[in-house]
Coordinates of C-alpha atoms in Angstrom, one line a residue:
Chain A
M1 CA 111.0 238.0 -21.9
A2 CA 112.6 235.7 -24.5
V3 CA 114.4 233.9 -21.6
T4 CA 111.2 233.2 -19.7
S5 CA 109.3 231.9 -22.7
K6 CA 112.3 229.6 -23.6
A7 CA 112.4 228.4 -20.0
S8 CA 108.6 227.6 -20.0
A9 CA 109.0 225.9 -23.4
S10 CA 111.6 223.6 -22.0
R11 CA 109.5 223.0 -18.8
M12 CA 106.6 222.1 -21.1
S13 CA 108.8 219.7 -23.0
I14 CA 109.9 218.1 -19.8
Q15 CA 106.3 217.6 -18.8
A16 CA 105.5 216.2 -22.3
R17 CA 108.4 213.8 -22.0
D18 CA 107.2 212.7 -18.6
N19 CA 103.8 212.2 -20.0
I20 CA 105.2 209.9 -22.6
A21 CA 107.5 208.1 -20.2
G22 CA 104.7 207.7 -17.7
F23 CA 102.4 206.0 -20.2
L24 CA 105.2 203.8 -21.5
F25 CA 105.9 202.6 -18.0
I26 CA 102.3 201.8 -17.2
A27 CA 101.7 200.4 -20.7
P28 CA 101.6 196.7 -19.5
W29 CA 98.7 197.5 -17.2
L30 CA 97.0 199.7 -19.7
I31 CA 97.0 196.8 -22.2
H32 CA 95.8 194.5 -19.5
F33 CA 93.0 197.0 -18.7
V34 CA 91.9 197.7 -22.2
F35 CA 91.8 194.1 -23.4
L36 CA 91.4 191.8 -20.4
I37 CA 89.3 194.1 -18.2
A38 CA 87.3 196.8 -20.0
G39 CA 87.0 195.1 -23.4
A40 CA 86.2 191.8 -21.7
M41 CA 83.6 193.4 -19.5
V42 CA 81.8 195.0 -22.5
F43 CA 82.0 191.7 -24.3
S44 CA 80.7 189.8 -21.3
M45 CA 77.8 192.1 -20.9
G46 CA 77.1 191.7 -24.7
I47 CA 77.1 187.9 -24.7
S48 CA 74.8 187.9 -21.7
F49 CA 72.1 188.9 -24.2
F50 CA 72.8 185.9 -26.5
K51 CA 72.2 182.2 -26.3
T52 CA 75.5 180.9 -27.6
D53 CA 78.1 178.1 -27.3
F54 CA 80.4 179.9 -29.8
L55 CA 80.4 176.9 -32.1
T56 CA 76.9 176.3 -33.4
G57 CA 75.4 179.7 -33.3
F58 CA 74.4 183.0 -31.9
E59 CA 70.8 183.8 -31.0
F60 CA 69.8 187.2 -29.6
V61 CA 67.6 186.6 -26.6
G62 CA 67.5 190.1 -25.0
F63 CA 67.1 189.9 -21.3
G64 CA 66.2 186.2 -21.6
N65 CA 69.3 184.9 -19.8
W66 CA 68.8 187.5 -17.0
R67 CA 65.1 186.5 -16.7
D68 CA 66.1 182.8 -16.6
M69 CA 68.6 183.5 -13.9
F70 CA 66.1 185.3 -11.7
Q71 CA 63.7 182.4 -12.2
D72 CA 66.4 179.7 -11.8
E73 CA 66.0 178.1 -8.4
L74 CA 69.6 176.9 -8.6
F75 CA 70.8 180.5 -8.9
W76 CA 69.0 181.5 -5.7
K77 CA 70.2 178.4 -4.0
A78 CA 73.8 179.2 -5.0
L79 CA 73.4 182.7 -3.8
R80 CA 72.1 181.5 -0.4
V81 CA 74.9 178.9 -0.1
T82 CA 77.6 181.4 -1.1
S83 CA 76.2 184.1 1.2
Y84 CA 76.0 181.7 4.1
Y85 CA 79.6 180.6 3.6
T86 CA 80.8 184.2 3.3
F87 CA 78.9 185.8 6.2
V88 CA 79.9 183.1 8.7
L89 CA 83.5 182.6 7.5
V90 CA 84.5 186.3 7.2
P91 CA 83.5 187.4 10.8
A92 CA 84.6 184.1 12.3
S93 CA 88.0 184.3 10.7
V94 CA 88.4 188.0 11.8
I95 CA 87.7 187.0 15.4
L96 CA 90.0 183.9 15.2
A97 CA 92.9 185.7 13.5
L98 CA 92.5 188.6 15.9
T99 CA 92.4 186.4 19.0
I100 CA 95.6 184.5 17.9
A101 CA 97.4 187.7 17.1
V102 CA 96.5 189.3 20.5
L103 CA 97.6 186.1 22.3
M104 CA 100.9 186.0 20.3
N105 CA 101.5 189.6 21.1
Q106 CA 101.8 188.9 24.8
K107 CA 105.5 188.2 25.0
V108 CA 105.1 184.5 24.1
K109 CA 108.0 182.2 24.4
A110 CA 109.3 181.0 21.0
L111 CA 107.1 183.5 19.2
G112 CA 108.7 182.6 15.9
V113 CA 107.7 178.9 16.1
W114 CA 104.1 179.8 17.0
R115 CA 103.9 182.3 14.2
T116 CA 105.1 179.7 11.8
V117 CA 102.6 177.1 13.1
Y118 CA 99.6 179.4 12.6
Y119 CA 100.8 180.9 9.4
L120 CA 101.8 177.7 7.7
P121 CA 98.3 176.4 6.8
S122 CA 97.4 179.6 5.1
V123 CA 100.4 179.2 2.7
V124 CA 99.1 175.9 1.4
Q125 CA 96.0 176.4 -0.6
G126 CA 94.0 175.1 -3.5
V127 CA 93.6 171.6 -4.6
A128 CA 96.0 170.1 -2.1
V129 CA 94.1 171.6 0.8
A130 CA 90.7 170.5 -0.6
V131 CA 92.0 166.9 -1.0
L132 CA 93.5 166.9 2.5
W133 CA 90.3 168.3 4.1
G134 CA 88.2 165.8 2.2
Y135 CA 89.9 163.2 4.4
V136 CA 89.9 165.4 7.5
L137 CA 86.2 165.8 7.3
N138 CA 85.5 162.1 6.6
P139 CA 82.8 161.1 9.1
R140 CA 84.2 157.7 10.0
F141 CA 88.0 157.9 10.0
G142 CA 88.6 161.6 9.5
L143 CA 90.8 163.6 11.8
L144 CA 88.0 166.0 12.8
N145 CA 85.5 163.5 14.1
Q146 CA 88.2 161.5 15.8
G147 CA 89.2 164.6 17.5
L148 CA 85.6 165.3 18.5
E149 CA 85.5 161.8 20.0
L150 CA 88.4 162.7 22.3
I151 CA 86.3 165.5 23.8
G152 CA 83.3 163.2 24.2
I153 CA 81.3 163.8 21.0
D154 CA 80.9 160.2 19.8
D155 CA 79.1 160.5 16.6
G156 CA 80.2 163.7 15.0
P157 CA 78.4 165.3 12.0
R158 CA 78.6 163.6 8.7
W159 CA 80.1 166.9 7.3
L160 CA 80.4 166.7 3.5
F161 CA 77.8 164.0 3.3
S162 CA 75.2 166.0 5.1
E163 CA 73.1 168.8 3.7
D164 CA 73.3 170.7 7.0
W165 CA 77.0 170.2 7.7
A166 CA 78.7 170.5 4.3
V167 CA 79.0 174.3 4.3
P168 CA 80.1 174.4 8.0
G169 CA 82.8 171.9 6.9
F170 CA 83.9 174.3 4.2
I171 CA 83.9 177.1 6.7
L172 CA 86.2 175.1 9.0
M173 CA 88.5 174.6 6.0
G174 CA 88.5 178.3 5.4
L175 CA 89.2 179.1 9.1
W176 CA 92.3 176.9 8.9
G177 CA 93.8 179.6 6.6
A178 CA 93.2 182.4 9.0
G179 CA 96.9 182.7 9.6
G180 CA 97.5 185.1 6.8
A181 CA 95.2 187.7 8.4
M182 CA 96.7 186.8 11.8
L183 CA 100.0 188.0 10.5
L184 CA 98.6 191.3 9.3
Y185 CA 96.9 191.9 12.7
L186 CA 100.2 191.0 14.4
A187 CA 102.0 193.6 12.3
G188 CA 99.2 196.1 13.2
L189 CA 99.5 195.3 16.9
Q190 CA 103.2 195.9 16.9
G191 CA 102.7 199.2 15.2
I192 CA 100.4 200.6 18.0
P193 CA 102.4 203.2 19.9
T194 CA 103.0 202.3 23.6
H195 CA 102.2 205.8 24.8
L196 CA 98.5 205.1 24.0
Y197 CA 98.5 202.2 26.5
E198 CA 100.5 204.3 29.0
A199 CA 97.8 207.0 28.8
A200 CA 95.1 204.4 29.3
D201 CA 97.0 203.1 32.3
L202 CA 97.0 206.6 33.8
D203 CA 93.3 206.8 33.3
G204 CA 93.0 203.6 35.3
A205 CA 91.8 201.5 32.4
G206 CA 91.8 197.7 32.9
S207 CA 93.1 195.3 30.2
V208 CA 89.6 194.6 28.8
R209 CA 88.9 198.3 28.5
K210 CA 92.3 198.9 26.9
F211 CA 91.6 196.2 24.4
F212 CA 88.3 197.7 23.3
A213 CA 89.3 201.4 23.6
V214 CA 92.9 201.2 22.2
T215 CA 93.7 198.0 20.5
I216 CA 90.6 197.4 18.5
P217 CA 90.2 201.0 17.2
M218 CA 93.9 201.1 16.2
L219 CA 93.5 197.9 14.3
T220 CA 90.3 198.9 12.5
P221 CA 92.1 200.1 9.3
T222 CA 93.7 196.6 9.0
I223 CA 90.4 194.8 9.8
Y224 CA 88.6 197.0 7.2
F225 CA 91.1 196.1 4.5
N226 CA 91.0 192.5 5.4
V227 CA 87.2 192.2 5.6
L228 CA 86.8 193.8 2.2
I229 CA 89.3 191.5 0.5
S230 CA 87.9 188.5 2.3
I231 CA 84.3 189.2 1.3
I232 CA 85.3 189.5 -2.4
A233 CA 87.4 186.3 -2.2
S234 CA 84.8 184.3 -0.3
F235 CA 82.1 185.0 -2.8
Q236 CA 84.4 183.2 -5.3
V237 CA 84.6 180.0 -3.4
F238 CA 84.9 177.2 -5.9
T239 CA 87.8 174.7 -5.7
Q240 CA 86.5 172.7 -2.7
A241 CA 83.0 172.7 -4.0
L242 CA 84.1 171.2 -7.4
I243 CA 86.6 168.7 -6.0
L244 CA 85.0 167.5 -2.8
T245 CA 81.2 167.6 -3.2
A246 CA 80.5 168.7 -6.9
G247 CA 77.9 170.9 -5.3
G248 CA 76.1 168.2 -3.4
P249 CA 74.6 166.8 -1.4
N250 CA 71.3 168.0 -3.0
N251 CA 73.0 171.3 -4.0
A252 CA 73.9 172.1 -0.4
T253 CA 77.4 173.3 -1.6
L254 CA 76.4 174.7 -5.0
T255 CA 78.4 178.0 -5.0
L256 CA 77.9 180.8 -7.5
V257 CA 81.2 180.1 -9.2
L258 CA 80.5 176.4 -9.4
L259 CA 77.2 177.1 -11.1
L260 CA 78.9 179.5 -13.5
Y261 CA 81.6 176.9 -14.3
R262 CA 78.9 174.2 -14.9
E263 CA 76.8 176.4 -17.2
G264 CA 79.8 177.9 -19.1
F265 CA 82.4 175.2 -19.3
Q266 CA 80.3 172.0 -19.0
N267 CA 77.0 172.9 -20.6
F268 CA 78.6 175.6 -22.9
Q269 CA 75.8 178.1 -22.2
F270 CA 78.2 181.0 -22.4
G271 CA 75.5 183.6 -22.5
Y272 CA 73.8 182.3 -19.4
A273 CA 77.1 181.9 -17.6
S274 CA 77.9 185.5 -18.4
A275 CA 74.7 186.6 -16.8
I276 CA 75.5 184.6 -13.7
A277 CA 79.0 186.2 -13.7
W278 CA 77.3 189.6 -13.7
G279 CA 74.9 188.5 -11.0
L280 CA 78.0 187.5 -8.9
F281 CA 79.6 190.9 -9.6
C282 CA 76.5 192.8 -8.5
V283 CA 76.1 190.9 -5.3
T284 CA 79.8 191.3 -4.4
F285 CA 79.7 194.9 -5.4
I286 CA 76.6 195.6 -3.2
F287 CA 78.3 194.1 -0.1
A288 CA 81.6 195.7 -0.8
I289 CA 79.9 199.1 -1.1
L290 CA 78.0 198.4 2.1
V291 CA 81.3 197.8 3.9
V292 CA 82.9 200.9 2.4
R293 CA 80.0 203.1 3.1
T294 CA 79.7 202.1 6.8
S295 CA 83.5 202.2 7.2
S296 CA 83.5 205.8 8.3
T297 CA 81.4 204.9 11.4
W298 CA 83.8 202.2 12.6
V299 CA 87.2 202.6 11.0
H300 CA 89.5 204.7 13.1
Y301 CA 92.4 206.6 11.4
E302 CA 94.9 207.8 13.9
G303 CA 95.8 210.7 11.6
E304 CA 92.3 212.2 11.9
T305 CA 92.3 212.7 15.7
N306 CA 95.7 214.3 15.5
N307 CA 94.4 217.0 13.2
Chain B
M1 CA 97.5 173.6 22.3
G2 CA 95.6 175.6 19.7
G3 CA 98.8 175.5 17.6
L4 CA 98.7 171.7 17.7
I5 CA 95.1 171.8 16.3
F6 CA 96.3 174.0 13.5
L7 CA 99.2 171.8 12.7
A8 CA 97.3 168.5 13.1
P9 CA 96.0 168.1 9.5
L10 CA 99.4 168.6 8.0
L11 CA 101.0 166.1 10.5
W12 CA 98.2 163.7 9.8
M13 CA 98.8 163.9 6.1
L14 CA 102.5 163.4 6.5
S15 CA 102.1 160.4 8.7
T16 CA 99.3 158.9 6.6
S17 CA 101.4 159.2 3.4
F18 CA 103.9 156.7 4.8
K19 CA 101.4 154.3 6.2
P20 CA 100.6 150.9 4.7
E21 CA 97.1 151.2 3.2
H22 CA 95.5 148.9 5.8
Q23 CA 96.7 151.1 8.7
V24 CA 95.1 154.4 7.5
Y25 CA 91.6 153.5 8.5
N26 CA 92.4 152.4 12.0
V27 CA 90.4 154.1 14.8
P28 CA 91.7 155.8 16.9
I29 CA 94.3 157.4 14.7
E30 CA 97.8 155.8 14.9
W31 CA 100.2 158.7 14.4
I32 CA 103.3 156.7 13.9
P33 CA 103.3 154.5 10.7
E34 CA 103.9 150.8 11.3
T35 CA 106.7 151.0 8.8
F36 CA 108.1 154.1 7.2
D37 CA 107.5 153.1 3.7
Y38 CA 107.8 155.4 0.6
Q39 CA 105.9 152.8 -1.5
N40 CA 102.9 155.1 -1.6
Y41 CA 105.0 157.8 -3.2
I42 CA 106.4 155.5 -5.8
E43 CA 103.0 154.0 -6.7
G44 CA 101.5 157.5 -7.0
W45 CA 104.2 158.8 -9.3
R46 CA 103.8 155.7 -11.4
Y47 CA 100.0 156.0 -11.7
L48 CA 100.2 159.5 -13.2
D49 CA 103.2 161.3 -14.6
F50 CA 103.8 163.6 -11.7
P51 CA 107.5 164.3 -12.8
Q52 CA 106.1 165.8 -16.0
F53 CA 103.5 167.8 -14.0
Y54 CA 106.4 169.1 -11.9
I55 CA 108.4 170.2 -14.9
N56 CA 105.4 171.9 -16.4
T57 CA 104.5 173.7 -13.2
T58 CA 108.0 174.7 -12.5
Y59 CA 108.4 176.2 -16.0
L60 CA 105.2 178.1 -15.8
T61 CA 105.9 179.3 -12.3
V62 CA 109.4 180.6 -13.1
V63 CA 108.4 182.3 -16.3
N64 CA 105.4 183.9 -14.6
I65 CA 107.3 185.2 -11.6
F66 CA 109.7 186.8 -13.9
G67 CA 106.9 188.3 -16.0
L68 CA 105.0 189.5 -13.0
L69 CA 107.9 191.2 -11.2
L70 CA 109.1 192.9 -14.4
S71 CA 105.7 194.2 -15.4
S72 CA 104.5 195.1 -11.9
S73 CA 107.7 197.0 -11.1
L74 CA 107.6 199.0 -14.3
V75 CA 104.0 200.0 -13.9
A76 CA 104.4 200.7 -10.2
F77 CA 107.4 202.9 -11.0
G78 CA 105.3 204.8 -13.5
F79 CA 102.6 205.5 -10.9
A80 CA 104.9 206.2 -8.0
R81 CA 107.7 208.3 -9.5
I82 CA 106.6 210.0 -12.7
R83 CA 104.1 212.9 -12.8
F84 CA 102.2 212.3 -16.0
W85 CA 98.9 213.5 -17.2
G86 CA 95.9 211.7 -15.7
R87 CA 98.0 209.7 -13.2
E88 CA 95.7 210.0 -10.2
W89 CA 92.7 209.3 -12.2
I90 CA 94.1 206.2 -13.9
F91 CA 95.3 204.9 -10.5
L92 CA 91.8 205.2 -9.2
V93 CA 90.6 203.1 -12.1
L94 CA 93.3 200.6 -11.3
L95 CA 92.3 200.4 -7.6
S96 CA 88.6 199.9 -8.6
T97 CA 89.5 196.9 -10.8
M98 CA 90.6 195.1 -7.6
M99 CA 86.9 194.8 -6.7
L100 CA 86.0 193.0 -10.0
P101 CA 85.7 189.2 -9.5
Q102 CA 87.8 187.4 -12.1
Q103 CA 84.8 185.4 -13.2
V104 CA 83.2 188.4 -14.9
T105 CA 86.0 188.5 -17.5
M106 CA 86.7 184.7 -17.5
I107 CA 84.4 183.8 -20.4
P108 CA 85.3 186.6 -22.8
I109 CA 89.0 186.0 -22.1
Y110 CA 88.5 182.3 -22.7
V111 CA 86.7 183.0 -26.0
F112 CA 89.5 185.5 -26.9
W113 CA 92.3 183.0 -26.3
S114 CA 90.4 180.2 -28.0
R115 CA 90.0 182.4 -31.2
L116 CA 93.7 182.9 -31.2
G117 CA 94.2 179.1 -31.0
F118 CA 95.7 179.3 -27.5
V119 CA 93.5 176.7 -25.8
N120 CA 95.7 173.8 -24.6
T121 CA 98.8 176.0 -24.6
Y122 CA 100.4 177.9 -21.8
W123 CA 99.9 181.3 -23.4
P124 CA 96.6 182.1 -21.6
L125 CA 98.4 181.4 -18.3
I126 CA 101.6 183.4 -19.1
I127 CA 100.5 186.5 -21.1
P128 CA 98.4 188.0 -18.3
E129 CA 101.3 187.8 -15.8
F130 CA 103.4 189.8 -18.2
L131 CA 100.7 192.5 -18.1
T132 CA 100.6 192.6 -14.3
N133 CA 97.5 193.2 -12.1
A134 CA 96.2 195.8 -9.8
F135 CA 97.0 194.1 -6.5
N136 CA 100.7 193.8 -7.2
V137 CA 101.0 197.2 -8.7
F138 CA 99.3 198.6 -5.6
L139 CA 101.6 196.9 -3.2
L140 CA 104.8 197.8 -5.1
R141 CA 103.7 201.4 -5.6
Q142 CA 103.2 201.8 -1.9
F143 CA 106.7 200.6 -1.4
F144 CA 108.2 202.8 -4.1
M145 CA 106.4 205.8 -2.6
S146 CA 108.3 205.3 0.6
I147 CA 111.7 205.7 -1.1
N148 CA 113.0 209.2 -1.0
L149 CA 112.3 211.2 -4.1
E150 CA 115.5 213.1 -3.8
L151 CA 117.3 210.0 -5.0
D152 CA 115.6 210.4 -8.4
D153 CA 116.8 214.1 -8.6
A154 CA 120.3 213.2 -7.7
A155 CA 120.4 210.5 -10.4
R156 CA 118.9 212.9 -12.9
I157 CA 121.6 215.5 -12.2
D158 CA 124.1 212.7 -13.1
G159 CA 122.2 212.5 -16.4
A160 CA 120.1 209.4 -15.8
G161 CA 116.8 208.9 -17.6
W162 CA 113.7 207.3 -16.1
L163 CA 114.7 203.8 -17.2
M164 CA 118.1 204.2 -15.6
I165 CA 116.5 205.5 -12.3
Y166 CA 114.2 202.5 -12.4
A167 CA 116.9 200.0 -12.9
R168 CA 119.8 201.6 -10.9
V169 CA 118.0 203.4 -8.1
L170 CA 114.6 201.9 -7.3
M171 CA 115.1 198.2 -8.1
P172 CA 118.1 197.6 -6.0
L173 CA 116.4 199.3 -3.0
S174 CA 113.2 197.3 -3.5
K175 CA 114.6 193.8 -3.1
P176 CA 112.6 193.0 0.1
A177 CA 109.3 194.1 -1.5
L178 CA 110.1 192.2 -4.8
G179 CA 110.9 189.2 -2.7
V180 CA 107.5 189.2 -1.0
L181 CA 105.9 189.6 -4.4
A182 CA 107.9 186.7 -5.9
I183 CA 106.9 184.4 -3.0
M184 CA 103.2 185.4 -3.3
A185 CA 103.5 184.9 -7.1
F186 CA 105.1 181.5 -6.5
T187 CA 102.4 180.2 -4.2
W188 CA 99.7 181.6 -6.5
N189 CA 101.1 180.1 -9.6
W190 CA 101.9 176.8 -8.0
N191 CA 98.4 176.4 -6.6
N192 CA 96.5 178.0 -9.5
F193 CA 93.6 175.7 -10.3
L194 CA 90.8 177.4 -12.2
Y195 CA 92.8 178.6 -15.2
P196 CA 94.8 175.4 -15.9
L197 CA 91.5 173.6 -15.4
I198 CA 89.8 175.6 -18.1
Y199 CA 92.7 175.9 -20.6
I200 CA 94.7 172.7 -20.4
N201 CA 93.1 169.5 -21.9
E202 CA 96.0 167.3 -22.5
T203 CA 97.3 165.3 -19.5
R204 CA 100.9 165.6 -20.7
K205 CA 100.6 169.4 -20.3
Y206 CA 98.9 169.3 -16.8
T207 CA 100.1 171.2 -13.9
V208 CA 100.6 169.6 -10.5
A209 CA 97.3 171.2 -9.2
I210 CA 95.1 169.7 -12.0
G211 CA 97.1 166.6 -12.0
L212 CA 96.4 166.1 -8.3
R213 CA 92.7 166.7 -9.0
L214 CA 92.8 164.0 -11.7
F215 CA 94.5 161.6 -9.3
E216 CA 92.0 162.3 -6.6
T217 CA 89.0 161.6 -8.9
Q218 CA 90.5 158.3 -9.9
Q219 CA 92.4 157.1 -6.8
S220 CA 90.8 158.7 -3.8
Q221 CA 89.9 155.3 -2.4
Y222 CA 93.6 154.8 -1.8
M223 CA 93.9 157.3 0.9
A224 CA 97.6 156.8 1.7
E225 CA 98.6 157.2 -1.9
T226 CA 96.4 160.2 -2.4
M227 CA 97.9 161.8 0.7
A228 CA 101.4 161.0 -0.6
M229 CA 100.6 162.8 -3.8
T230 CA 99.1 165.8 -1.9
M231 CA 102.3 165.9 0.0
V232 CA 104.2 165.9 -3.3
A233 CA 102.1 168.8 -4.5
L234 CA 102.8 170.8 -1.3
I235 CA 106.5 170.1 -0.9
P236 CA 107.7 173.0 -3.1
V237 CA 105.4 175.4 -1.3
L238 CA 106.5 174.2 2.1
L239 CA 110.2 174.4 1.0
V240 CA 109.9 177.9 -0.3
F241 CA 108.0 178.9 2.9
Y242 CA 110.7 177.4 5.0
L243 CA 113.6 179.0 3.1
A244 CA 111.9 182.4 2.9
Q245 CA 110.1 182.4 6.2
A246 CA 112.0 185.1 8.1
R247 CA 112.3 187.4 5.2
F248 CA 108.7 186.8 4.0
I249 CA 107.1 187.5 7.3
Q250 CA 109.3 190.5 7.8
G251 CA 108.3 191.7 4.3
I252 CA 104.6 191.4 5.1
V253 CA 105.1 193.4 8.2
I254 CA 106.7 196.1 6.0
T255 CA 104.2 196.2 3.2
G256 CA 101.3 195.5 5.6
V257 CA 101.9 198.5 7.7
K258 CA 102.4 200.8 4.7
G259 CA 99.4 199.3 2.9

């Protein structure tokens, strides 16, 4: 009796020690979460009810900023621009990355070289890519329109100088970075067990059928993860809009984050900018939830069928 | 063929950066510069103090990679190896923070740092890296989970505590995953634009990314020079990519499949 209670006491103390150790190990992230995420979110929500530049004053305006936002034509414009960018870029880059990955998976000669060629552009990012693409998209001497000329399109679009073509220009810039996803798909493709294809062969499936019945379903977990991350990232598009077009022409490339940056860090309307930040969050959240909720209908987990 | 299209912008940049200014606008494109001249690079470096930007960015990047690897591995170890009260629940919270756009917290954090007098210092760029983030914790935890738990028990029988197990058992086995994280942290820090843009006002303290932006706003009419400076901004990334390529790609395959 005494022995068991002593044993359980020492088990308890091991558990208690593990509790302390566990929290000490995750302390960096807990501090991050408390101050830079949870605290900041509460604060951000709070200041969205004030008109303030944090220097000259604080004025409580209730839902004023939120009402302004819903009545602000620029907000709706930015929402349309950002959605357009996201919902063309994300599917297009899934298709492009998947196509390249499948082609590379066919016993290509010098696979390593090709993998590098496609992957390289996705490593370079940010300001340098924006500056480079500013020239690539130049209507007169840019690489793209000169390339189009080679295939017989003599006067290519005016890209960043045109209201209609500026966002497609940004989308091409985004597609250039599809190599990162390509690598993930390639890893997924190489993880598909060959016995699935052998079984399909026995059933007399052709290569197209095999692609849609085996390859795609087996890749859906990777596609799912990638689509979710890409949607969230694409809604935050900013660098190229600030550097190359400053939102123009005629707000054709005014993205949500650019609008937020202008209101917050150029006009010092921190309350209004916070409301926009929450608007961005809500939109992202709605689309992410939509993807998550529909995932059970199209994402295939191999483990499930085995059970 | 498709590969060439992907590579073309980079090749074009490389070739343009060596061209004399009068050649860059020639149509159709001349891929080979008339003279291989590094004058554009010299002029660019003279116009803005890119060597200083390089020193600043290198310092920030090195410190931040160290901070991120240290904090991420400690936190990931806690989640992967120690059974503590509320672990699953806290991990779910961590996962859900990955959905939060950084812009939601950007303004409060800016106000927070400016109240502490940290605007125009590197602290707002460094401290968060020492507090890790959900994405890196998630990746490393997945990797740690794949390492046999019996190793911990064996070490504990030898009298090792958690810190010892972390340092002597897990870390040495996690070099590939840590390498992948280090390279991702490198490219992220080297290319980081939004935060230096917000926090750093003094040109002397600029990073390469915001330095290049300043250069572009003032000198973009000189295409060859701007391309040369873009090249300069990219060289470290390309170099690290080249050196780490085999291991990096292999690492993605490892973590990617597990993730």
